[in-house]
Coordinates of C-alpha atoms in Angstrom, one line a residue:
X29 CA 13.0 64.1 97.2
X30 CA 10.8 63.8 100.0
X31 CA 10.0 66.8 102.1
X32 CA 12.1 64.4 105.0
X33 CA 14.8 63.6 102.6
X34 CA 15.0 67.7 102.0
X35 CA 15.0 67.9 105.5
X36 CA 17.9 65.5 106.7
X37 CA 19.7 66.8 104.1
X38 CA 19.3 70.9 105.1
X39 CA 20.7 68.4 108.7
X40 CA 23.5 67.3 107.3
X41 CA 24.9 70.3 105.9
X42 CA 24.1 72.4 109.0
X43 CA 26.1 69.5 110.4
X44 CA 28.8 70.0 108.2
X45 CA 29.1 73.3 107.7
X46 CA 29.2 73.6 111.4
X47 CA 32.8 71.4 111.8
X48 CA 34.5 73.0 108.7
X49 CA 33.1 76.2 111.5
X50 CA 35.6 74.5 114.5
X51 CA 38.5 74.4 112.3
X52 CA 39.2 77.6 110.9
X53 CA 38.9 78.3 114.8
X54 CA 42.3 76.0 115.7
X55 CA 45.2 78.7 116.5
X56 CA 47.6 79.6 114.1
X57 CA 51.4 79.8 114.0
X58 CA 52.2 83.7 113.3
X59 CA 55.4 84.1 111.6
X60 CA 57.1 86.1 115.2
X61 CA 56.1 82.7 117.2
X62 CA 58.9 79.7 117.7
X63 CA 58.2 76.1 117.3
X64 CA 58.8 74.1 119.9
X65 CA 61.8 73.0 118.7
X66 CA 63.6 76.0 117.6
X67 CA 62.3 77.2 121.4
X68 CA 64.5 74.2 122.9
X69 CA 67.4 74.9 120.7
X70 CA 67.1 79.7 121.7
X71 CA 67.1 78.1 125.3
X72 CA 70.3 76.0 125.2
X73 CA 72.1 79.4 123.2
X74 CA 71.1 81.3 126.2
X75 CA 72.3 79.2 128.2
X76 CA 75.4 78.7 127.1
X77 CA 76.3 82.7 126.3
X78 CA 75.1 83.3 130.9
X79 CA 77.3 79.9 130.7
X80 CA 80.1 81.2 129.2
X81 CA 79.6 85.1 130.8
X82 CA 80.2 83.1 133.9
X83 CA 83.1 81.4 133.1
X84 CA 84.7 84.7 132.2
X85 CA 83.8 86.1 135.1
X86 CA 85.1 83.8 137.4
X87 CA 88.8 84.4 134.9
X88 CA 88.7 87.8 136.0
X89 CA 91.9 88.8 139.0
X90 CA 91.4 92.1 141.0
X91 CA 93.9 94.7 140.0
X92 CA 97.0 94.4 142.4
X93 CA 96.6 97.5 144.7
X94 CA 100.2 98.1 146.8
X95 CA 99.5 97.1 150.5
X96 CA 100.0 100.8 152.0
X97 CA 97.7 102.7 150.8
X98 CA 98.9 106.0 152.4
X99 CA 102.5 105.7 150.4
X100 CA 104.1 106.9 148.0
X101 CA 104.8 103.7 146.3
X102 CA 100.9 102.9 146.0
X103 CA 100.7 105.5 143.8
X104 CA 103.9 104.4 142.0
X105 CA 102.3 101.1 141.3
X106 CA 99.3 101.8 140.2
X107 CA 100.7 104.4 137.7
X108 CA 102.8 101.3 136.3
X109 CA 99.8 99.2 135.2
X110 CA 97.9 102.3 134.2
X111 CA 100.3 103.3 131.8
X112 CA 103.1 101.3 131.0
X113 CA 102.1 97.9 131.8
X114 CA 98.9 98.9 129.2
X115 CA 101.0 99.6 127.0
X116 CA 102.0 95.6 126.4
X117 CA 99.0 93.1 125.2
X118 CA 95.8 92.6 127.7
X119 CA 96.6 90.7 130.5
X120 CA 94.3 89.4 133.9
X121 CA 96.7 91.2 135.7
X122 CA 99.9 93.1 136.2
X123 CA 101.3 92.9 139.2
X124 CA 104.8 95.2 139.3
X125 CA 107.5 95.1 141.5
X126 CA 109.1 97.9 142.6
X127 CA 113.1 98.2 143.9
X128 CA 113.7 101.8 145.3
X129 CA 117.6 102.3 145.5
X130 CA 116.8 106.5 147.0
X131 CA 113.6 108.9 147.5
X132 CA 113.5 112.7 147.9
X133 CA 110.2 113.9 149.5
X134 CA 111.8 116.9 150.7
X135 CA 109.8 118.7 148.3
X136 CA 105.9 117.5 148.3
X137 CA 105.5 119.6 145.0
X138 CA 108.5 117.1 143.5
X139 CA 108.9 113.7 145.2
X140 CA 111.6 111.7 143.5
X141 CA 111.7 107.7 143.5
X142 CA 114.8 106.5 142.3
X143 CA 114.9 102.9 141.1
X144 CA 114.3 100.1 139.2
X145 CA 110.5 99.9 137.5
X146 CA 109.3 96.5 136.9
X147 CA 106.3 95.4 134.5
X148 CA 104.9 91.6 135.3
X149 CA 102.0 90.4 133.6
X150 CA 100.5 87.2 134.2
X151 CA 97.5 85.3 133.0
X152 CA 95.5 82.9 135.3
X153 CA 95.6 78.6 134.1
X154 CA 93.3 76.7 136.6
X155 CA 95.1 77.3 139.6
X156 CA 98.6 78.7 138.6
X157 CA 99.8 82.5 137.3
X158 CA 101.7 82.8 133.8
X159 CA 103.7 85.8 133.1
X160 CA 103.2 86.7 129.5
X161 CA 104.9 89.8 129.3
X162 CA 107.7 91.7 131.6
X163 CA 109.8 94.8 131.1
X164 CA 112.1 96.2 133.0
X165 CA 111.7 100.8 133.3
X166 CA 114.7 101.4 135.4
X167 CA 113.7 106.2 136.1
X168 CA 113.0 108.2 138.2
X169 CA 109.1 109.2 139.2
X170 CA 108.8 112.2 140.1
X171 CA 104.9 112.6 142.3
X172 CA 103.4 115.2 143.9
X173 CA 101.3 115.9 147.1
X174 CA 97.7 115.8 147.0
X175 CA 94.0 115.9 148.9
X176 CA 94.2 112.7 148.6
X177 CA 97.0 110.9 148.4
X178 CA 100.6 111.2 145.2
X179 CA 99.9 112.0 141.5
X180 CA 102.7 111.1 139.4
X181 CA 104.2 114.5 137.2
X182 CA 106.6 112.2 135.2
X183 CA 108.3 109.6 135.0
X184 CA 111.9 109.8 133.5
X185 CA 113.4 105.8 132.0
X186 CA 117.1 105.7 130.6
X187 CA 117.5 104.4 127.3
X188 CA 118.2 100.8 126.3
X189 CA 121.4 99.9 124.9
X190 CA 124.8 101.6 124.5
X191 CA 122.7 104.6 125.4
X192 CA 121.9 102.7 129.2
X193 CA 124.6 104.1 130.8
X194 CA 124.6 107.8 130.0
X195 CA 121.2 108.0 130.3
X196 CA 121.4 106.6 134.1
X197 CA 123.9 109.4 135.4
X198 CA 122.1 112.0 133.7
X199 CA 118.7 111.1 135.0
X200 CA 120.0 109.8 138.6
X201 CA 123.1 112.6 139.4
X202 CA 124.7 111.9 142.8
X203 CA 122.6 108.7 143.2
X204 CA 123.5 106.5 140.7
X205 CA 126.0 104.6 142.1
X206 CA 123.4 103.6 144.7
X207 CA 121.4 103.0 141.4
X208 CA 123.7 100.6 139.5
X209 CA 124.8 98.8 143.0
X210 CA 120.9 98.0 143.1
X211 CA 121.2 97.2 139.5
X212 CA 123.1 94.9 139.0
X213 CA 122.2 92.9 142.1
X214 CA 118.5 93.0 141.0
X215 CA 119.4 92.1 137.6
X216 CA 120.4 88.7 138.9
X217 CA 118.5 87.0 141.7
X218 CA 117.0 90.3 144.2
X219 CA 113.7 90.0 141.5
X220 CA 112.1 86.8 141.3
X221 CA 113.2 86.7 144.9
X222 CA 111.1 90.1 145.9
X223 CA 108.1 88.6 143.0
X224 CA 106.8 85.2 144.6
X225 CA 106.6 87.8 148.8
X226 CA 104.1 90.2 146.2
X227 CA 102.3 88.0 144.4
X228 CA 101.9 85.8 147.9
X229 CA 101.3 89.1 149.3
X230 CA 98.0 90.1 146.3
X231 CA 97.1 86.6 146.9
X232 CA 96.6 86.3 150.4
X233 CA 94.5 89.8 150.4
X234 CA 91.8 88.8 147.7
X235 CA 91.5 85.2 148.8
X236 CA 92.3 83.7 145.9
X237 CA 92.8 80.3 145.0
X238 CA 96.5 80.5 143.1
X239 CA 98.8 78.4 144.8
X240 CA 101.9 80.0 142.1
X241 CA 103.4 81.3 138.9
X242 CA 105.5 80.6 136.5
X243 CA 108.0 82.0 133.4
X244 CA 107.7 80.3 130.5
X245 CA 109.8 77.6 130.0
X246 CA 110.4 77.4 133.8
X247 CA 108.9 75.2 136.2
X248 CA 105.8 76.7 138.5
X249 CA 107.1 78.6 141.5
X250 CA 105.0 77.3 144.7
X251 CA 103.5 80.5 146.8
X252 CA 103.7 80.8 150.9

């Protein structure tokens, strides 16, 4: 082989080696890298998760609060929501209906509210509050005055069934007749008449876009 041929061959090998070296400098996809198509899928899933969370937040409703925070009934309603309605399956909001027959506040260490205590639990469906559970708890709630308001100390509830009347007489004592007059009325239409303004006030005070409430099997009741 001539000297010129050897020089040309050497130059050709140098070019080939240089090309191979550039090839080895191409960026490699590591084990923790996300391919473009998977990255796009991940972004979509994250977007869907954020959207679902946003919808869940939008469906959340504020807890019901009795309008007069200085009233004994403010704590009565809070107690029903926290300690009675909590025994049911979770719902979007509990809005109690309390019918007081007599209140004895002569002793601040033992204020007694006699009456009918009813809890209604609702889920929001569109712009309608659908009642999913409810319960009636006639009896006497005992509270004490505190530096910040009131605190429930005990709740005496009438028994169900055949024991209802005897337990009501024991709990209400001298107020039994007054209780029975109200209880018989509230079992009819008066409780439903109470619900509408209570729910309407709740919707208005919280600036909610709820237009009605509905019991299972019944037509929606339009709010004021």
